[in-house]
mmCIF file with all atom_site columns, C-alpha atoms in Angstrom:
data_model
loop_
_atom_site.group_PDB
_atom_site.id
_atom_site.type_symbol
_atom_site.label_atom_id
_atom_site.label_alt_id
_atom_site.label_comp_id
_atom_site.label_asym_id
_atom_site.label_entity_id
_atom_site.label_seq_id
_atom_site.pdbx_PDB_ins_code
_atom_site.Cartn_x
_atom_site.Cartn_y
_atom_site.Cartn_z
_atom_site.occupancy
_atom_site.B_iso_or_equiv
_atom_site.pdbx_formal_charge
_atom_site.auth_seq_id
_atom_site.auth_comp_id
_atom_site.auth_asym_id
_atom_site.auth_atom_id
_atom_site.pdbx_PDB_model_num
ATOM 1   C CA . UNK A 1 1   ? -0.006  -0.008  0.004  1.00 0.00 ? 1   UNK A CA 1
ATOM 2   C CA . UNK A 1 2   ? 1.531   3.287   -1.059 1.00 0.00 ? 2   UNK A CA 1
ATOM 3   C CA . UNK A 1 3   ? 1.896   6.241   1.266  1.00 0.00 ? 3   UNK A CA 1
ATOM 4   C CA . UNK A 1 4   ? -0.569  8.902   0.225  1.00 0.00 ? 4   UNK A CA 1
ATOM 5   C CA . UNK A 1 5   ? 0.317   12.545  0.844  1.00 0.00 ? 5   UNK A CA 1
ATOM 6   C CA . UNK A 1 6   ? -2.362  15.105  1.732  1.00 0.00 ? 6   UNK A CA 1
ATOM 7   C CA . UNK A 1 7   ? -5.142  12.528  1.557  1.00 0.00 ? 7   UNK A CA 1
ATOM 8   C CA . UNK A 1 8   ? -7.244  10.778  4.153  1.00 0.00 ? 8   UNK A CA 1
ATOM 9   C CA . UNK A 1 9   ? -5.968  9.233   7.358  1.00 0.00 ? 9   UNK A CA 1
ATOM 10  C CA . UNK A 1 10  ? -6.245  5.584   8.277  1.00 0.00 ? 10  UNK A CA 1
ATOM 11  C CA . UNK A 1 11  ? -7.971  5.320   11.674 1.00 0.00 ? 11  UNK A CA 1
ATOM 12  C CA . UNK A 1 12  ? -8.043  1.969   13.441 1.00 0.00 ? 12  UNK A CA 1
ATOM 13  C CA . UNK A 1 13  ? -10.720 1.555   16.081 1.00 0.00 ? 13  UNK A CA 1
ATOM 14  C CA . UNK A 1 14  ? -10.919 -1.466  18.389 1.00 0.00 ? 14  UNK A CA 1
ATOM 15  C CA . UNK A 1 15  ? -12.826 -2.490  21.462 1.00 0.00 ? 15  UNK A CA 1
ATOM 16  C CA . UNK A 1 16  ? -14.770 -5.425  22.868 1.00 0.00 ? 16  UNK A CA 1
ATOM 17  C CA . UNK A 1 17  ? -17.957 -6.593  21.240 1.00 0.00 ? 17  UNK A CA 1
ATOM 18  C CA . UNK A 1 18  ? -20.896 -4.638  22.659 1.00 0.00 ? 18  UNK A CA 1
ATOM 19  C CA . UNK A 1 19  ? -18.880 -1.593  23.792 1.00 0.00 ? 19  UNK A CA 1
ATOM 20  C CA . UNK A 1 20  ? -20.694 0.786   21.461 1.00 0.00 ? 20  UNK A CA 1
ATOM 21  C CA . UNK A 1 21  ? -18.253 1.120   18.551 1.00 0.00 ? 21  UNK A CA 1
ATOM 22  C CA . UNK A 1 22  ? -20.958 0.709   15.928 1.00 0.00 ? 22  UNK A CA 1
ATOM 23  C CA . UNK A 1 23  ? -23.285 3.232   17.606 1.00 0.00 ? 23  UNK A CA 1
ATOM 24  C CA . UNK A 1 24  ? -20.481 5.813   17.828 1.00 0.00 ? 24  UNK A CA 1
ATOM 25  C CA . UNK A 1 25  ? -19.313 5.205   14.268 1.00 0.00 ? 25  UNK A CA 1
ATOM 26  C CA . UNK A 1 26  ? -22.818 5.364   12.708 1.00 0.00 ? 26  UNK A CA 1
ATOM 27  C CA . UNK A 1 27  ? -23.294 8.737   14.373 1.00 0.00 ? 27  UNK A CA 1
ATOM 28  C CA . UNK A 1 28  ? -19.923 9.903   13.029 1.00 0.00 ? 28  UNK A CA 1
ATOM 29  C CA . UNK A 1 29  ? -20.760 8.766   9.478  1.00 0.00 ? 29  UNK A CA 1
ATOM 30  C CA . UNK A 1 30  ? -24.151 10.522  9.567  1.00 0.00 ? 30  UNK A CA 1
ATOM 31  C CA . UNK A 1 31  ? -22.573 13.774  10.745 1.00 0.00 ? 31  UNK A CA 1
ATOM 32  C CA . UNK A 1 32  ? -19.452 13.728  8.523  1.00 0.00 ? 32  UNK A CA 1
ATOM 33  C CA . UNK A 1 33  ? -20.371 11.844  5.311  1.00 0.00 ? 33  UNK A CA 1
ATOM 34  C CA . UNK A 1 34  ? -17.921 13.891  3.233  1.00 0.00 ? 34  UNK A CA 1
ATOM 35  C CA . UNK A 1 35  ? -14.986 13.399  5.648  1.00 0.00 ? 35  UNK A CA 1
ATOM 36  C CA . UNK A 1 36  ? -15.048 9.782   6.896  1.00 0.00 ? 36  UNK A CA 1
ATOM 37  C CA . UNK A 1 37  ? -15.806 6.469   5.332  1.00 0.00 ? 37  UNK A CA 1
ATOM 38  C CA . UNK A 1 38  ? -16.143 2.992   6.786  1.00 0.00 ? 38  UNK A CA 1
ATOM 39  C CA . UNK A 1 39  ? -14.072 0.269   5.274  1.00 0.00 ? 39  UNK A CA 1
ATOM 40  C CA . UNK A 1 40  ? -16.481 -2.635  5.033  1.00 0.00 ? 40  UNK A CA 1
ATOM 41  C CA . UNK A 1 41  ? -14.802 -5.764  6.393  1.00 0.00 ? 41  UNK A CA 1
ATOM 42  C CA . UNK A 1 42  ? -15.138 -9.312  5.162  1.00 0.00 ? 42  UNK A CA 1
ATOM 43  C CA . UNK A 1 43  ? -16.385 -12.035 7.496  1.00 0.00 ? 43  UNK A CA 1
ATOM 44  C CA . UNK A 1 44  ? -17.195 -15.711 7.345  1.00 0.00 ? 44  UNK A CA 1
ATOM 45  C CA . UNK A 1 45  ? -19.880 -15.414 10.067 1.00 0.00 ? 45  UNK A CA 1
ATOM 46  C CA . UNK A 1 46  ? -23.569 -15.301 9.312  1.00 0.00 ? 46  UNK A CA 1
ATOM 47  C CA . UNK A 1 47  ? -25.334 -11.932 9.237  1.00 0.00 ? 47  UNK A CA 1
ATOM 48  C CA . UNK A 1 48  ? -27.183 -10.771 12.370 1.00 0.00 ? 48  UNK A CA 1
ATOM 49  C CA . UNK A 1 49  ? -30.739 -9.526  12.016 1.00 0.00 ? 49  UNK A CA 1
ATOM 50  C CA . UNK A 1 50  ? -30.664 -6.151  10.243 1.00 0.00 ? 50  UNK A CA 1
ATOM 51  C CA . UNK A 1 51  ? -27.144 -6.512  8.812  1.00 0.00 ? 51  UNK A CA 1
ATOM 52  C CA . UNK A 1 52  ? -26.735 -6.133  5.076  1.00 0.00 ? 52  UNK A CA 1
ATOM 53  C CA . UNK A 1 53  ? -24.140 -7.590  2.728  1.00 0.00 ? 53  UNK A CA 1
ATOM 54  C CA . UNK A 1 54  ? -21.869 -4.832  1.390  1.00 0.00 ? 54  UNK A CA 1
ATOM 55  C CA . UNK A 1 55  ? -22.977 -2.326  4.017  1.00 0.00 ? 55  UNK A CA 1
ATOM 56  C CA . UNK A 1 56  ? -22.175 -3.921  7.397  1.00 0.00 ? 56  UNK A CA 1
ATOM 57  C CA . UNK A 1 57  ? -19.864 -6.682  6.115  1.00 0.00 ? 57  UNK A CA 1
ATOM 58  C CA . UNK A 1 58  ? -19.076 -8.636  3.012  1.00 0.00 ? 58  UNK A CA 1
ATOM 59  C CA . UNK A 1 59  ? -20.454 -11.975 4.168  1.00 0.00 ? 59  UNK A CA 1
ATOM 60  C CA . UNK A 1 60  ? -18.622 -14.918 2.659  1.00 0.00 ? 60  UNK A CA 1
ATOM 61  C CA . UNK A 1 61  ? -17.900 -18.572 3.378  1.00 0.00 ? 61  UNK A CA 1
ATOM 62  C CA . UNK A 1 62  ? -14.643 -19.972 4.776  1.00 0.00 ? 62  UNK A CA 1
ATOM 63  C CA . UNK A 1 63  ? -13.449 -21.267 1.409  1.00 0.00 ? 63  UNK A CA 1
ATOM 64  C CA . UNK A 1 64  ? -13.788 -17.867 -0.311 1.00 0.00 ? 64  UNK A CA 1
ATOM 65  C CA . UNK A 1 65  ? -12.173 -16.092 2.628  1.00 0.00 ? 65  UNK A CA 1
ATOM 66  C CA . UNK A 1 66  ? -9.189  -18.517 2.644  1.00 0.00 ? 66  UNK A CA 1
ATOM 67  C CA . UNK A 1 67  ? -8.808  -17.993 -1.136 1.00 0.00 ? 67  UNK A CA 1
ATOM 68  C CA . UNK A 1 68  ? -8.573  -14.200 -0.490 1.00 0.00 ? 68  UNK A CA 1
ATOM 69  C CA . UNK A 1 69  ? -5.929  -14.829 2.200  1.00 0.00 ? 69  UNK A CA 1
ATOM 70  C CA . UNK A 1 70  ? -3.836  -16.838 -0.273 1.00 0.00 ? 70  UNK A CA 1
ATOM 71  C CA . UNK A 1 71  ? -4.198  -14.039 -2.838 1.00 0.00 ? 71  UNK A CA 1
ATOM 72  C CA . UNK A 1 72  ? -2.935  -11.487 -0.288 1.00 0.00 ? 72  UNK A CA 1
ATOM 73  C CA . UNK A 1 73  ? -6.114  -9.461  -0.745 1.00 0.00 ? 73  UNK A CA 1
ATOM 74  C CA . UNK A 1 74  ? -6.291  -8.361  2.915  1.00 0.00 ? 74  UNK A CA 1
ATOM 75  C CA . UNK A 1 75  ? -4.591  -5.497  4.728  1.00 0.00 ? 75  UNK A CA 1
ATOM 76  C CA . UNK A 1 76  ? -5.209  -7.521  7.867  1.00 0.00 ? 76  UNK A CA 1
ATOM 77  C CA . UNK A 1 77  ? -7.220  -10.587 8.810  1.00 0.00 ? 77  UNK A CA 1
ATOM 78  C CA . UNK A 1 78  ? -7.826  -12.677 11.890 1.00 0.00 ? 78  UNK A CA 1
ATOM 79  C CA . UNK A 1 79  ? -9.916  -15.491 13.213 1.00 0.00 ? 79  UNK A CA 1
ATOM 80  C CA . UNK A 1 80  ? -12.120 -14.185 16.038 1.00 0.00 ? 80  UNK A CA 1
ATOM 81  C CA . UNK A 1 81  ? -14.911 -16.008 17.933 1.00 0.00 ? 81  UNK A CA 1
ATOM 82  C CA . UNK A 1 82  ? -14.459 -18.898 15.492 1.00 0.00 ? 82  UNK A CA 1
ATOM 83  C CA . UNK A 1 83  ? -15.000 -16.756 12.374 1.00 0.00 ? 83  UNK A CA 1
ATOM 84  C CA . UNK A 1 84  ? -12.735 -15.000 9.922  1.00 0.00 ? 84  UNK A CA 1
ATOM 85  C CA . UNK A 1 85  ? -12.673 -11.171 9.707  1.00 0.00 ? 85  UNK A CA 1
ATOM 86  C CA . UNK A 1 86  ? -10.520 -9.147  7.315  1.00 0.00 ? 86  UNK A CA 1
ATOM 87  C CA . UNK A 1 87  ? -9.998  -5.752  5.720  1.00 0.00 ? 87  UNK A CA 1
ATOM 88  C CA . UNK A 1 88  ? -9.628  -5.618  1.935  1.00 0.00 ? 88  UNK A CA 1
ATOM 89  C CA . UNK A 1 89  ? -6.580  -3.673  0.729  1.00 0.00 ? 89  UNK A CA 1
ATOM 90  C CA . UNK A 1 90  ? -8.298  -2.266  -2.359 1.00 0.00 ? 90  UNK A CA 1
ATOM 91  C CA . UNK A 1 91  ? -11.216 -0.834  -0.338 1.00 0.00 ? 91  UNK A CA 1
ATOM 92  C CA . UNK A 1 92  ? -8.872  1.014   2.021  1.00 0.00 ? 92  UNK A CA 1
ATOM 93  C CA . UNK A 1 93  ? -6.749  2.375   -0.840 1.00 0.00 ? 93  UNK A CA 1
ATOM 94  C CA . UNK A 1 94  ? -9.815  3.627   -2.648 1.00 0.00 ? 94  UNK A CA 1
ATOM 95  C CA . UNK A 1 95  ? -11.096 5.504   0.429  1.00 0.00 ? 95  UNK A CA 1
ATOM 96  C CA . UNK A 1 96  ? -7.703  7.071   1.186  1.00 0.00 ? 96  UNK A CA 1
ATOM 97  C CA . UNK A 1 97  ? -7.218  8.136   -2.428 1.00 0.00 ? 97  UNK A CA 1
ATOM 98  C CA . UNK A 1 98  ? -10.590 9.897   -2.292 1.00 0.00 ? 98  UNK A CA 1
ATOM 99  C CA . UNK A 1 99  ? -9.260  12.125  0.523  1.00 0.00 ? 99  UNK A CA 1
ATOM 100 C CA . UNK A 1 100 ? -11.637 10.772  3.177  1.00 0.00 ? 100 UNK A CA 1
ATOM 101 C CA . UNK A 1 101 ? -10.489 9.338   6.501  1.00 0.00 ? 101 UNK A CA 1
ATOM 102 C CA . UNK A 1 102 ? -10.757 5.557   6.363  1.00 0.00 ? 102 UNK A CA 1
ATOM 103 C CA . UNK A 1 103 ? -12.199 3.993   9.521  1.00 0.00 ? 103 UNK A CA 1
ATOM 104 C CA . UNK A 1 104 ? -11.324 0.380   10.317 1.00 0.00 ? 104 UNK A CA 1
ATOM 105 C CA . UNK A 1 105 ? -13.449 -1.200  13.045 1.00 0.00 ? 105 UNK A CA 1
ATOM 106 C CA . UNK A 1 106 ? -11.229 -4.215  13.795 1.00 0.00 ? 106 UNK A CA 1
ATOM 107 C CA . UNK A 1 107 ? -10.214 -6.375  16.737 1.00 0.00 ? 107 UNK A CA 1
ATOM 108 C CA . UNK A 1 108 ? -6.900  -6.119  18.583 1.00 0.00 ? 108 UNK A CA 1
ATOM 109 C CA . UNK A 1 109 ? -5.319  -8.869  16.441 1.00 0.00 ? 109 UNK A CA 1
ATOM 110 C CA . UNK A 1 110 ? -6.157  -6.937  13.292 1.00 0.00 ? 110 UNK A CA 1
ATOM 111 C CA . UNK A 1 111 ? -4.857  -3.713  14.838 1.00 0.00 ? 111 UNK A CA 1
ATOM 112 C CA . UNK A 1 112 ? -1.572  -5.484  15.628 1.00 0.00 ? 112 UNK A CA 1
ATOM 113 C CA . UNK A 1 113 ? -1.314  -6.550  11.980 1.00 0.00 ? 113 UNK A CA 1
ATOM 114 C CA . UNK A 1 114 ? -1.870  -2.981  10.749 1.00 0.00 ? 114 UNK A CA 1
ATOM 115 C CA . UNK A 1 115 ? 0.574   -1.669  13.347 1.00 0.00 ? 115 UNK A CA 1
ATOM 116 C CA . UNK A 1 116 ? 3.310   -4.128  12.321 1.00 0.00 ? 116 UNK A CA 1
ATOM 117 C CA . UNK A 1 117 ? 2.716   -3.387  8.592  1.00 0.00 ? 117 UNK A CA 1
ATOM 118 C CA . UNK A 1 118 ? 4.259   0.066   9.042  1.00 0.00 ? 118 UNK A CA 1
ATOM 119 C CA . UNK A 1 119 ? 1.289   1.762   7.340  1.00 0.00 ? 119 UNK A CA 1
ATOM 120 C CA . UNK A 1 120 ? 0.734   5.138   9.034  1.00 0.00 ? 120 UNK A CA 1
ATOM 121 C CA . UNK A 1 121 ? -2.441  4.991   11.127 1.00 0.00 ? 121 UNK A CA 1
ATOM 122 C CA . UNK A 1 122 ? -4.095  6.401   14.234 1.00 0.00 ? 122 UNK A CA 1
ATOM 123 C CA . UNK A 1 123 ? -5.079  3.746   16.799 1.00 0.00 ? 123 UNK A CA 1
ATOM 124 C CA . UNK A 1 124 ? -8.110  4.275   19.060 1.00 0.00 ? 124 UNK A CA 1
ATOM 125 C CA . UNK A 1 125 ? -9.553  1.869   21.640 1.00 0.00 ? 125 UNK A CA 1
ATOM 126 C CA . UNK A 1 126 ? -13.159 2.079   22.896 1.00 0.00 ? 126 UNK A CA 1
ATOM 127 C CA . UNK A 1 127 ? -13.479 0.571   26.388 1.00 0.00 ? 127 UNK A CA 1
ATOM 128 C CA . UNK A 1 128 ? -16.503 -0.168  28.554 1.00 0.00 ? 128 UNK A CA 1
ATOM 129 C CA . UNK A 1 129 ? -16.925 1.378   31.976 1.00 0.00 ? 129 UNK A CA 1
ATOM 130 C CA . UNK A 1 130 ? -16.577 -2.174  33.378 1.00 0.00 ? 130 UNK A CA 1
ATOM 131 C CA . UNK A 1 131 ? -17.190 -5.808  32.420 1.00 0.00 ? 131 UNK A CA 1
ATOM 132 C CA . UNK A 1 132 ? -20.644 -5.898  34.049 1.00 0.00 ? 132 UNK A CA 1
ATOM 133 C CA . UNK A 1 133 ? -21.808 -2.966  31.918 1.00 0.00 ? 133 UNK A CA 1
ATOM 134 C CA . UNK A 1 134 ? -20.508 -4.796  28.878 1.00 0.00 ? 134 UNK A CA 1
ATOM 135 C CA . UNK A 1 135 ? -22.388 -7.977  29.881 1.00 0.00 ? 135 UNK A CA 1
ATOM 136 C CA . UNK A 1 136 ? -25.654 -5.969  30.135 1.00 0.00 ? 136 UNK A CA 1
ATOM 137 C CA . UNK A 1 137 ? -25.130 -4.449  26.690 1.00 0.00 ? 137 UNK A CA 1
ATOM 138 C CA . UNK A 1 138 ? -24.507 -7.864  25.116 1.00 0.00 ? 138 UNK A CA 1
ATOM 139 C CA . UNK A 1 139 ? -27.572 -9.325  26.824 1.00 0.00 ? 139 UNK A CA 1
ATOM 140 C CA . UNK A 1 140 ? -29.720 -6.350  25.736 1.00 0.00 ? 140 UNK A CA 1
ATOM 141 C CA . UNK A 1 141 ? -28.844 -7.026  22.076 1.00 0.00 ? 141 UNK A CA 1
ATOM 142 C CA . UNK A 1 142 ? -30.784 -10.291 22.257 1.00 0.00 ? 142 UNK A CA 1
ATOM 143 C CA . UNK A 1 143 ? -28.759 -11.681 19.349 1.00 0.00 ? 143 UNK A CA 1
ATOM 144 C CA . UNK A 1 144 ? -26.419 -14.108 21.100 1.00 0.00 ? 144 UNK A CA 1
ATOM 145 C CA . UNK A 1 145 ? -26.723 -17.156 23.317 1.00 0.00 ? 145 UNK A CA 1
ATOM 146 C CA . UNK A 1 146 ? -25.427 -17.219 26.903 1.00 0.00 ? 146 UNK A CA 1
ATOM 147 C CA . UNK A 1 147 ? -22.500 -19.328 25.649 1.00 0.00 ? 147 UNK A CA 1
ATOM 148 C CA . UNK A 1 148 ? -21.605 -16.713 23.012 1.00 0.00 ? 148 UNK A CA 1
ATOM 149 C CA . UNK A 1 149 ? -21.900 -13.892 25.558 1.00 0.00 ? 149 UNK A CA 1
ATOM 150 C CA . UNK A 1 150 ? -19.578 -15.745 27.928 1.00 0.00 ? 150 UNK A CA 1
ATOM 151 C CA . UNK A 1 151 ? -17.074 -16.222 25.094 1.00 0.00 ? 151 UNK A CA 1
ATOM 152 C CA . UNK A 1 152 ? -17.236 -12.528 24.154 1.00 0.00 ? 152 UNK A CA 1
ATOM 153 C CA . UNK A 1 153 ? -16.752 -11.429 27.781 1.00 0.00 ? 153 UNK A CA 1
ATOM 154 C CA . UNK A 1 154 ? -13.721 -13.721 28.108 1.00 0.00 ? 154 UNK A CA 1
ATOM 155 C CA . UNK A 1 155 ? -12.273 -12.228 24.940 1.00 0.00 ? 155 UNK A CA 1
ATOM 156 C CA . UNK A 1 156 ? -13.086 -8.717  26.217 1.00 0.00 ? 156 UNK A CA 1
ATOM 157 C CA . UNK A 1 157 ? -10.832 -9.232  29.249 1.00 0.00 ? 157 UNK A CA 1
ATOM 158 C CA . UNK A 1 158 ? -7.935  -10.102 26.911 1.00 0.00 ? 158 UNK A CA 1
ATOM 159 C CA . UNK A 1 159 ? -8.692  -7.151  24.633 1.00 0.00 ? 159 UNK A CA 1
ATOM 160 C CA . UNK A 1 160 ? -8.847  -4.706  27.538 1.00 0.00 ? 160 UNK A CA 1
ATOM 161 C CA . UNK A 1 161 ? -5.410  -5.921  28.665 1.00 0.00 ? 161 UNK A CA 1
ATOM 162 C CA . UNK A 1 162 ? -4.044  -4.621  25.323 1.00 0.00 ? 162 UNK A CA 1
ATOM 163 C CA . UNK A 1 163 ? -5.582  -1.121  25.325 1.00 0.00 ? 163 UNK A CA 1
ATOM 164 C CA . UNK A 1 164 ? -2.248  0.443   26.300 1.00 0.00 ? 164 UNK A CA 1
ATOM 165 C CA . UNK A 1 165 ? -0.973  -0.351  22.795 1.00 0.00 ? 165 UNK A CA 1
ATOM 166 C CA . UNK A 1 166 ? -3.328  2.280   21.383 1.00 0.00 ? 166 UNK A CA 1
ATOM 167 C CA . UNK A 1 167 ? -2.684  5.991   20.866 1.00 0.00 ? 167 UNK A CA 1
ATOM 168 C CA . UNK A 1 168 ? -5.874  6.930   22.670 1.00 0.00 ? 168 UNK A CA 1
ATOM 169 C CA . UNK A 1 169 ? -8.548  5.184   24.812 1.00 0.00 ? 169 UNK A CA 1
ATOM 170 C CA . UNK A 1 170 ? -12.142 6.368   25.153 1.00 0.00 ? 170 UNK A CA 1
ATOM 171 C CA . UNK A 1 171 ? -14.208 4.911   27.995 1.00 0.00 ? 171 UNK A CA 1
ATOM 172 C CA . UNK A 1 172 ? -17.789 4.733   26.764 1.00 0.00 ? 172 UNK A CA 1
ATOM 173 C CA . UNK A 1 173 ? -19.555 5.515   30.028 1.00 0.00 ? 173 UNK A CA 1
ATOM 174 C CA . UNK A 1 174 ? -21.718 8.245   28.495 1.00 0.00 ? 174 UNK A CA 1
ATOM 175 C CA . UNK A 1 175 ? -22.469 8.005   24.758 1.00 0.00 ? 175 UNK A CA 1
ATOM 176 C CA . UNK A 1 176 ? -22.556 11.767  24.099 1.00 0.00 ? 176 UNK A CA 1
ATOM 177 C CA . UNK A 1 177 ? -19.276 12.395  25.944 1.00 0.00 ? 177 UNK A CA 1
ATOM 178 C CA . UNK A 1 178 ? -17.635 9.419   24.206 1.00 0.00 ? 178 UNK A CA 1
ATOM 179 C CA . UNK A 1 179 ? -18.800 10.794  20.842 1.00 0.00 ? 179 UNK A CA 1
ATOM 180 C CA . UNK A 1 180 ? -17.364 14.253  21.538 1.00 0.00 ? 180 UNK A CA 1
ATOM 181 C CA . UNK A 1 181 ? -14.064 12.633  22.462 1.00 0.00 ? 181 UNK A CA 1
ATOM 182 C CA . UNK A 1 182 ? -14.148 10.594  19.226 1.00 0.00 ? 182 UNK A CA 1
ATOM 183 C CA . UNK A 1 183 ? -14.741 13.756  17.165 1.00 0.00 ? 183 UNK A CA 1
ATOM 184 C CA . UNK A 1 184 ? -11.868 15.542  18.883 1.00 0.00 ? 184 UNK A CA 1
ATOM 185 C CA . UNK A 1 185 ? -9.519  12.604  18.376 1.00 0.00 ? 185 UNK A CA 1
ATOM 186 C CA . UNK A 1 186 ? -10.233 12.317  14.642 1.00 0.00 ? 186 UNK A CA 1
ATOM 187 C CA . UNK A 1 187 ? -10.580 15.986  13.686 1.00 0.00 ? 187 UNK A CA 1
ATOM 188 C CA . UNK A 1 188 ? -8.307  17.612  16.289 1.00 0.00 ? 188 UNK A CA 1
#
């Protein structure tokens, strides 16, 4: 991936499942449609209710995803919660060339891959107030089994232990305050 002068910034955002990343990012995209763009990730998991192919994720099967890995089509990829997730290189390049900031909503493994690639990026971690708050948010979704919630909470503990690797951490205790901090981080 070439370094692009005077164009958009690559912004990597991570945080545990259920912490509010999607809510914060949807608000950002609504308010700044000419300045920021979401890089749609690929995944081998099934869509949740309300998710759309090409908007929320590119939903694919394991075989197709593994073929893309072999073709070196991903900026980063990881296996998380038993499913593949990855960021397509061409999508990111297209966004950056357009002059928009490219937002990657990826897990800590993916962020480590981007960090080690040497590609200039800003790294932001969204954290919950505490694990119990995170548990309540996951349960409120109503989209996962107790087993899946337990798995996500276990993973969250590991992810939170890595938040010091990031340039900035936002604790999402209050959505409006977290959003203001997100705006300030991205736009200065």
